[in-house]
XYZ file of C-alpha atoms in Angstrom:
579
model
C 46.224 13.828 50.616
C 42.923 12.153 51.562
C 41.123 15.579 51.854
C 42.837 16.935 48.733
C 41.573 13.569 47.081
C 37.821 14.358 48.291
C 38.231 17.933 47.198
C 39.484 17.253 43.481
C 36.853 14.568 43.314
C 34.162 17.445 43.734
C 35.822 19.424 41.083
C 36.131 16.421 38.685
C 32.497 15.643 39.344
C 31.594 19.203 38.297
C 33.365 19.030 35.164
C 31.645 15.656 34.306
C 28.367 16.979 35.011
C 28.885 19.800 32.642
C 30.401 17.332 29.969
C 27.048 15.409 30.280
C 25.029 18.395 29.842
C 27.305 19.615 26.902
C 26.744 16.397 25.189
C 23.111 16.572 25.144
C 23.050 20.164 23.423
C 22.041 19.394 20.026
C 24.421 22.195 18.758
C 27.434 20.364 20.338
C 26.228 17.205 18.822
C 26.207 18.597 15.434
C 29.807 19.885 15.772
C 31.310 16.665 16.584
C 30.939 14.896 12.984
C 32.585 18.373 11.563
C 35.376 18.602 14.048
C 37.993 18.542 11.240
C 36.411 21.953 9.822
C 38.176 25.156 10.775
C 34.766 26.654 11.849
C 34.161 23.668 14.279
C 37.698 23.890 15.578
C 37.151 27.452 16.441
C 33.916 26.659 18.363
C 35.649 23.686 20.260
C 38.360 26.020 21.124
C 35.945 28.393 22.757
C 34.018 25.471 24.646
C 36.943 23.851 25.805
C 38.584 26.880 26.929
C 35.491 27.791 28.980
C 36.022 24.494 30.635
C 39.836 25.080 31.345
C 39.287 28.545 33.076
C 36.566 26.896 34.944
C 39.095 24.356 36.096
C 41.441 27.075 36.974
C 38.666 29.166 38.911
C 37.557 26.049 40.904
C 41.003 24.651 41.958
C 42.068 23.922 45.370
C 44.717 26.443 46.701
C 47.758 24.992 48.327
C 49.997 27.359 50.407
C 53.721 27.080 50.467
C 53.221 25.251 53.913
C 50.967 22.420 52.093
C 47.866 23.693 53.638
C 44.625 23.323 51.423
C 42.257 26.244 50.876
C 39.089 25.540 49.333
C 37.092 28.441 47.944
C 34.196 28.584 45.592
C 35.882 30.759 43.071
C 39.692 31.081 43.058
C 40.596 34.419 41.340
C 44.101 34.894 42.623
C 47.391 33.389 44.287
C 50.236 34.335 46.296
C 53.485 33.690 44.061
C 54.438 31.176 46.679
C 51.121 29.343 46.343
C 50.025 26.418 43.988
C 46.863 24.964 42.765
C 45.401 21.485 42.194
C 42.870 21.543 39.612
C 41.399 19.755 36.545
C 42.987 21.859 33.821
C 45.087 18.932 32.562
C 42.030 16.825 32.205
C 40.229 19.449 30.226
C 43.309 20.197 27.900
C 43.787 16.505 27.298
C 40.006 16.057 26.249
C 40.296 19.095 23.983
C 43.145 17.575 22.031
C 41.483 14.182 21.848
C 38.458 15.662 20.470
C 39.568 18.702 18.287
C 43.233 17.635 17.273
C 46.613 19.492 17.881
C 45.295 22.891 16.960
C 42.435 22.836 19.555
C 44.488 20.967 22.271
C 47.408 23.493 21.791
C 45.207 26.771 21.728
C 43.352 25.537 24.800
C 46.361 24.865 26.474
C 47.807 28.218 25.590
C 44.603 29.822 26.904
C 44.570 27.704 30.067
C 48.288 28.176 30.793
C 48.348 31.975 30.410
C 45.363 32.323 32.745
C 46.977 30.075 35.308
C 50.158 32.439 35.291
C 47.976 35.456 35.554
C 46.005 33.777 38.313
C 49.297 33.274 40.083
C 50.392 37.027 39.510
C 53.013 36.290 36.879
C 54.517 33.224 38.592
C 55.105 29.709 37.423
C 55.504 30.786 33.656
C 56.451 26.909 32.850
C 52.403 26.315 33.171
C 52.130 27.949 29.654
C 54.700 25.425 27.878
C 53.440 22.417 29.746
C 49.783 23.219 28.767
C 50.693 23.681 25.254
C 52.912 20.539 25.064
C 49.931 18.473 26.678
C 47.449 19.954 24.215
C 49.678 19.300 21.301
C 50.477 15.498 22.224
C 47.014 14.656 23.171
C 45.817 16.366 19.707
C 48.130 14.362 17.717
C 46.704 11.097 19.373
C 43.293 12.441 18.524
C 44.193 13.389 15.068
C 45.382 9.847 14.488
C 41.863 8.480 15.372
C 40.127 11.188 13.508
C 41.641 10.196 10.324
C 40.124 6.642 10.990
C 36.794 8.408 11.851
C 36.781 7.357 15.384
C 37.702 8.201 19.007
C 40.288 6.731 21.109
C 39.397 3.608 23.062
C 38.637 3.789 26.838
C 42.236 2.222 27.535
C 44.010 4.642 25.180
C 41.992 7.452 26.719
C 43.006 6.582 30.178
C 46.652 6.106 29.428
C 46.676 9.399 27.588
C 45.146 11.195 30.652
C 47.689 9.471 33.033
C 50.490 10.404 30.593
C 49.474 13.999 30.279
C 49.227 14.320 34.001
C 52.717 12.905 34.373
C 54.250 15.450 32.032
C 52.503 18.163 34.172
C 54.141 16.472 37.338
C 57.493 16.349 35.613
C 57.306 20.327 34.802
C 56.228 21.052 38.519
C 59.157 18.916 39.755
C 61.676 20.569 37.609
C 60.513 24.256 37.696
C 58.386 24.895 40.607
C 59.807 26.414 43.864
C 58.227 23.836 46.007
C 58.328 21.285 43.511
C 59.287 18.048 45.407
C 56.995 18.824 48.164
C 54.129 19.903 46.139
C 54.483 16.773 43.899
C 54.559 14.619 46.962
C 51.183 15.880 47.986
C 49.247 15.951 44.696
C 50.897 13.403 42.616
C 48.661 10.511 43.383
C 45.180 12.578 43.858
C 45.728 14.340 40.557
C 47.256 11.220 38.599
C 44.271 9.133 39.652
C 41.442 11.682 39.399
C 42.563 13.652 36.191
C 42.983 10.342 34.222
C 39.869 8.882 35.457
C 37.914 12.149 34.645
C 39.449 12.201 31.404
C 38.304 8.446 30.625
C 34.818 9.496 31.877
C 34.628 12.711 29.855
C 35.529 10.910 26.670
C 33.259 8.092 27.688
C 30.395 10.388 27.608
C 31.290 11.617 24.237
C 31.972 8.174 22.522
C 28.857 6.750 24.309
C 26.823 9.388 22.590
C 28.482 8.704 19.389
C 27.746 4.994 19.517
C 24.299 5.612 20.404
C 24.017 7.937 17.249
C 25.551 5.311 15.032
C 23.024 2.658 16.266
C 20.246 4.961 15.903
C 21.308 5.870 12.352
C 21.714 2.247 11.503
C 18.176 1.265 12.737
C 16.803 4.422 10.788
C 18.743 3.420 7.718
C 17.344 0.000 7.848
C 13.689 1.324 8.277
C 14.234 3.916 5.419
C 15.587 1.176 3.001
C 12.567 -0.958 4.168
C 10.340 1.965 3.638
C 11.858 2.840 0.322
C 11.614 -0.789 -0.965
C 7.976 -0.884 0.140
C 6.886 2.360 -1.502
C 8.829 1.834 -4.715
C 5.913 -0.052 -6.472
C 3.514 2.787 -5.680
C 5.487 5.922 -6.352
C 6.940 4.408 -9.515
C 3.557 3.880 -10.890
C 2.832 7.679 -10.636
C 0.687 9.792 -8.444
C -2.690 8.345 -8.478
C -5.394 8.030 -5.673
C -4.880 4.333 -5.334
C -0.955 4.326 -5.332
C -0.994 7.233 -3.070
C -3.175 5.619 -0.570
C -1.215 2.644 -0.430
C 2.191 4.526 -0.114
C 0.631 6.736 2.752
C -0.418 3.454 4.566
C 3.115 2.187 4.290
C 5.007 5.342 5.452
C 2.705 5.854 8.477
C 3.332 2.245 9.495
C 7.315 2.788 9.207
C 7.592 6.190 10.707
C 6.376 7.930 14.003
C 4.000 10.229 12.364
C 0.475 10.220 13.389
C -0.976 11.001 10.195
C 0.185 10.977 6.319
C -1.227 12.941 3.479
C -0.359 12.956 -0.218
C -1.326 15.456 -2.831
C -0.757 15.927 -6.521
C -0.403 19.753 -7.754
C -4.128 20.306 -7.093
C -5.945 17.677 -5.112
C -5.507 15.771 -1.876
C -4.956 11.967 -3.122
C -4.696 10.149 0.155
C -4.715 11.015 3.977
C -4.300 8.190 6.587
C -4.688 8.911 10.330
C -6.154 11.674 12.171
C -7.953 14.433 10.254
C -9.128 12.182 7.492
C -12.754 13.214 8.091
C -11.868 16.394 6.297
C -8.643 15.822 4.527
C -10.625 13.831 1.827
C -9.109 12.653 -1.329
C -10.376 14.232 -4.638
C -10.745 17.680 -2.742
C -8.618 20.542 -3.406
C -5.604 21.305 -1.245
C -6.967 23.575 1.484
C -4.109 23.976 4.049
C -1.979 27.165 3.739
C 1.111 25.367 4.598
C 0.697 22.883 1.425
C -0.207 25.812 -0.992
C 3.160 27.577 0.112
C 5.015 24.129 -0.853
C 3.330 23.713 -4.076
C 4.098 27.348 -4.974
C 7.796 27.518 -3.816
C 8.950 23.887 -4.032
C 10.671 24.000 -0.588
C 10.133 21.973 2.552
C 8.017 23.831 4.944
C 7.540 23.077 8.860
C 4.719 24.046 11.098
C 5.102 23.841 14.732
C 1.325 24.919 15.403
C -2.075 24.661 14.171
C -1.921 28.182 13.161
C 1.137 27.631 10.866
C -0.688 24.495 9.096
C -3.497 26.901 8.318
C -6.229 24.096 8.194
C -9.698 26.073 7.706
C -11.538 23.186 9.500
C -12.267 24.222 13.131
C -11.244 21.364 15.627
C -8.618 19.828 13.135
C -6.471 17.509 15.556
C -3.324 18.047 13.431
C -0.964 20.474 15.462
C 2.356 20.129 13.880
C 3.388 19.182 10.202
C 6.235 18.706 7.831
C 5.374 19.041 3.999
C 8.036 18.424 1.547
C 7.538 18.819 -2.267
C 7.810 15.889 -4.570
C 9.906 17.259 -7.506
C 10.045 15.407 -10.798
C 12.128 16.987 -13.754
C 12.489 20.108 -11.737
C 8.810 20.620 -11.464
C 6.492 20.203 -8.296
C 4.337 16.944 -9.046
C 2.752 16.954 -5.513
C 3.421 17.122 -1.699
C 4.084 14.428 1.054
C 2.599 15.597 4.305
C 3.590 14.289 7.685
C 1.669 15.265 10.747
C 1.634 15.039 14.525
C -1.063 15.783 16.828
C 1.436 16.748 19.642
C 3.533 19.344 18.408
C 6.394 18.510 21.025
C 6.946 15.366 18.795
C 8.541 17.336 15.989
C 12.135 17.398 16.400
C 15.264 18.003 14.331
C 15.468 14.235 13.617
C 12.076 14.325 12.035
C 13.098 17.171 9.812
C 16.189 15.299 8.613
C 14.153 12.262 7.934
C 11.495 14.202 5.872
C 14.399 15.671 3.838
C 15.816 12.396 3.130
C 12.391 10.754 2.285
C 11.632 13.702 -0.187
C 14.676 12.970 -2.088
C 13.882 9.179 -2.078
C 10.178 9.531 -3.029
C 10.968 12.104 -5.903
C 13.528 9.704 -7.170
C 10.813 7.024 -7.084
C 8.601 9.115 -9.096
C 11.125 10.182 -11.524
C 12.066 6.584 -12.052
C 8.443 5.477 -12.531
C 8.125 8.291 -15.308
C 11.411 7.184 -16.850
C 10.214 3.613 -17.048
C 7.024 4.626 -18.649
C 8.994 6.910 -21.278
C 11.191 4.009 -21.982
C 8.267 1.668 -22.448
C 6.393 4.079 -24.715
C 9.668 4.552 -26.792
C 10.203 0.771 -27.029
C 6.629 0.102 -27.816
C 6.824 2.801 -30.424
C 9.954 1.087 -31.873
C 8.368 -2.175 -31.961
C 5.240 -1.070 -33.776
C 7.637 0.864 -36.254
C 9.365 -2.414 -36.914
C 5.915 -4.032 -37.338
C 4.807 -1.427 -39.880
C 7.945 -2.143 -41.736
C 6.796 -5.665 -42.865
C 3.547 -4.497 -44.225
C 5.396 -2.643 -47.592
C 7.567 -5.818 -47.996
C 4.440 -8.129 -48.058
C 2.446 -5.656 -49.809
C 4.581 -5.237 -52.928
C 4.896 -8.992 -53.332
C 1.143 -9.376 -53.253
C 0.656 -6.604 -55.810
C 3.223 -8.019 -58.166
C 1.369 -11.481 -57.877
C -1.923 -9.840 -58.642
C -0.614 -7.862 -61.478
C 0.791 -10.839 -62.969
C -2.446 -12.672 -62.629
C -4.517 -10.116 -64.090
C -3.333 -10.845 -67.613
C -4.664 -14.362 -67.352
C -7.534 -14.587 -64.896
C -9.171 -11.277 -64.082
C -11.812 -12.984 -61.965
C -9.007 -14.839 -59.859
C -7.145 -11.491 -59.557
C -10.180 -9.859 -58.189
C -10.810 -12.321 -55.708
C -7.194 -12.133 -54.567
C -7.436 -8.255 -54.464
C -10.387 -8.725 -52.114
C -8.408 -11.247 -49.963
C -5.476 -8.789 -49.912
C -7.934 -5.858 -48.814
C -9.219 -8.251 -46.060
C -5.761 -9.105 -44.905
C -4.619 -5.668 -44.386
C -7.694 -4.339 -42.804
C -7.028 -6.980 -40.250
C -3.446 -6.271 -40.239
C -3.920 -2.862 -39.004
C -4.617 -4.518 -35.593
C -1.064 -6.139 -35.639
C 0.494 -2.623 -36.222
C -1.452 -1.240 -33.252
C -0.670 -4.034 -30.825
C 2.461 -5.861 -29.858
C 0.867 -9.261 -29.543
C -1.848 -11.093 -31.383
C -3.430 -14.669 -31.065
C -1.935 -17.498 -32.659
C -5.330 -17.963 -34.631
C -4.777 -14.525 -36.165
C -1.321 -14.995 -37.263
C -2.313 -18.462 -38.909
C -4.758 -16.209 -41.111
C -2.372 -13.785 -42.136
C -0.036 -16.816 -43.155
C -2.734 -18.495 -45.105
C -3.697 -15.106 -46.750
C -0.048 -14.795 -47.784
C 0.055 -18.459 -49.122
C -3.095 -18.178 -51.193
C -1.262 -15.195 -53.191
C 1.991 -16.969 -53.436
C 0.458 -20.322 -54.425
C -1.885 -18.690 -57.025
C 1.292 -17.403 -58.665
C 3.427 -20.737 -58.231
C 0.707 -23.548 -58.331
C 2.287 -26.622 -56.785
C 5.525 -25.220 -56.319
C 5.363 -25.306 -52.431
C 3.998 -27.549 -49.783
C 3.464 -25.848 -46.499
C 2.424 -27.907 -43.682
C 0.976 -26.816 -40.261
C 1.524 -28.972 -37.276
C -0.158 -26.875 -34.325
C -0.298 -28.389 -30.873
C -1.175 -25.058 -29.055
C -4.335 -23.234 -28.363
C -5.559 -20.617 -30.809
C -5.725 -18.073 -27.881
C -1.780 -18.236 -27.219
C -0.166 -14.833 -28.080
C 2.887 -13.978 -30.191
C 4.224 -11.040 -31.859
C 2.414 -10.076 -35.302
C 4.033 -11.252 -38.585
C 6.323 -13.807 -36.647
C 5.268 -17.077 -38.458
C 4.509 -15.038 -41.765
C 8.070 -13.492 -41.885
C 9.719 -17.044 -41.474
C 7.528 -18.896 -43.947
C 7.966 -15.859 -46.607
C 11.503 -15.977 -45.946
C 11.661 -19.776 -46.762
C 9.715 -19.498 -49.834
C 11.737 -16.630 -51.304
C 15.131 -17.897 -50.460
C 15.376 -21.533 -49.358
C 14.887 -23.372 -52.841
C 16.376 -21.104 -55.374
C 15.228 -22.290 -58.742
C 13.853 -25.757 -57.537
C 10.401 -26.212 -59.321
C 9.130 -29.425 -57.140
C 9.663 -30.870 -53.891
C 9.740 -27.676 -51.789
C 8.471 -28.324 -48.229
C 8.070 -25.959 -45.384
C 6.794 -27.026 -42.104
C 5.432 -24.842 -39.324
C 5.380 -26.391 -35.835
C 3.890 -24.684 -32.970
C 3.696 -26.303 -29.329
C 3.551 -25.516 -25.621
C 5.673 -26.669 -22.740
C 6.504 -25.352 -19.219
C 5.079 -21.963 -19.654
C 6.820 -21.477 -22.906
C 5.615 -21.278 -26.545
C 7.732 -23.265 -29.172
C 7.767 -22.198 -32.830
C 9.761 -23.754 -35.383
C 9.778 -23.119 -39.150
C 11.653 -25.375 -41.344
C 12.259 -26.346 -44.856
C 14.079 -28.866 -46.914
C 15.969 -26.045 -49.025
C 19.451 -25.925 -50.161
C 20.798 -24.286 -46.786
C 22.464 -20.960 -46.075
C 25.943 -20.232 -46.662
C 28.222 -20.921 -43.672
C 29.613 -17.340 -43.937
C 26.112 -15.815 -43.756
C 24.660 -17.833 -40.960
C 26.123 -15.821 -38.004
C 25.066 -12.629 -39.405
C 21.288 -13.437 -40.286
C 19.041 -11.770 -37.755
C 21.856 -9.683 -36.399
C 22.716 -7.392 -39.364
C 21.927 -6.669 -42.892
C 23.773 -8.869 -45.200
C 24.979 -8.309 -48.718
C 23.885 -11.184 -50.890
C 22.589 -11.873 -54.332
C 19.413 -13.625 -52.878
C 18.589 -11.043 -50.331
C 19.730 -8.599 -47.610
C 18.182 -10.468 -44.444
C 16.274 -7.160 -43.284
C 13.070 -9.337 -42.557
C 14.957 -11.649 -40.112
C 16.825 -8.689 -38.473
C 13.689 -6.945 -37.990
C 11.865 -10.009 -36.414
C 14.905 -10.686 -34.361
C 15.024 -7.056 -32.984
C 11.253 -7.056 -32.228
C 11.430 -10.513 -30.223
C 14.416 -9.319 -28.329
C 12.635 -6.004 -27.615
C 9.696 -7.833 -26.218
C 10.922 -10.519 -24.376
C 14.906 -10.304 -23.957
C 17.535 -12.068 -25.606
C 16.519 -15.439 -24.671
C 13.750 -15.104 -27.479
C 16.311 -14.373 -30.164
C 16.073 -16.420 -33.317
C 17.736 -19.713 -33.474
C 18.929 -20.579 -36.824
C 20.263 -23.810 -37.836
C 20.965 -24.730 -41.474
C 22.749 -27.454 -43.513
C 22.718 -28.579 -47.069
C 19.508 -30.557 -46.308
C 17.588 -27.541 -45.193
C 17.195 -24.762 -42.700
C 15.227 -24.595 -39.403
C 14.257 -21.332 -37.419
C 13.267 -21.770 -33.952
C 11.680 -19.275 -31.565
C 11.088 -19.648 -27.783
C 8.931 -17.061 -26.070
C 6.869 -16.927 -22.701
C 3.701 -18.576 -22.995
C 0.764 -16.056 -22.499
C -3.007 -16.321 -23.416
C -5.461 -13.879 -24.854
C -7.529 -12.605 -21.899
C -10.646 -11.858 -24.204
């Protein structure tokens, strides 16, 4: 029994060495995550069938007198002889890895071969091998559905159980059943279950290593994406490309990083920077092909890179296109000075980075377009204020021309000056408080000329003239108060404009002592057009939309009203004119 134990230990060791070599083959490693696919199952059947046949061929022959015959390659047996081998080990592992289909088919192949090897005797090996493959496969399927593999204890117990099934078949159906089982029971039970555990441990150790590596890579990629987002989202410029290339080199194993637009080199960090210089045209054949095709290219030699400069240290490269809106906007080039460093892992990494960086570029362009649209909308809203004020001013001047042409002439010049400076407000989203106050004073001079002593407008300014606010902000509120707050009241109409600063905020309040706003209209003002005999609320809605568009909902108009008057408050971030 000891001799058999040692001989079987050699066979198990051979299988485990081959298992270790198998797991280090990239093709097999790529197969494991896809083990539920039909194509993967077919390949697994071929691989494990080879292992099972090898187990039969390398078995230890046992004669009818229980003598051991150790040969290098066992091709045939006498009908009365038996084999002690590692077949059950391989069938069990095939089921645990590939499921019941793989396990059963490998068991069928191994069992048929064992019967042929014994010159047609011991047909029960076919049935026992299929059953072992199917049972271990069902256990494997249970764990595969949970995207995992059996634990070490489950694997060892499965190996022990499958070998026990084989022993029961031998005991029941073999000519020398009891004698044979007494000889092989302990060596095969111990070694095959141990071998099953080690075989699966080799596979699961690789899986865990891969998972840990992916976790580390995912962390690094997310960190890299976070670092490069501000640069790629600002567009492909020389400055942003240089900063992005530096970050990418820091977070990856590449020796050099280059970034181009559709024509020129924007940045190059690392070896080769003496001739891969920004602002020069793209010179490598590899980059030109990527720009033309829009597909990733991999070069494993200097010749494939196609750099025209002799002595260029760059020996291998991956060039990926940066695609925005289905057009190649540029390339990201990752180089090695040693071509052996370029592996499948780097290629996969490059593919992922291409998608991330292209998305960042697209995001930047989308944000820019969104900003342009938002600015255009705000400028359009600002432009809508001018006709509103313009028609009021013209009516005032027209009425004045009947009584005082000189005064009308002066007001017309003032109106001309107002609109000339007003053009700046249409072009810009923010102007200074001083400019806004000039607009309001120009408006008031026109209104008070038409209605002398009817309105008393007071300015309480506790803020710097250089503080910024949207054009026509105060003017709209003052005009709205003058037009709608006092109805037909002739005297005692007061409007107060208060501006102050605190805690990085600018406070604007325009209040009046008018008759107040009807309760049913108050919630609608600033949010929608209202139907009222006194006005539609268009100016307030316009202003409110501009404020929210520039600063967010926190800047929305705050309207409070009672029978004693109305106040409209605005709270926006405090910014100063840099000029």
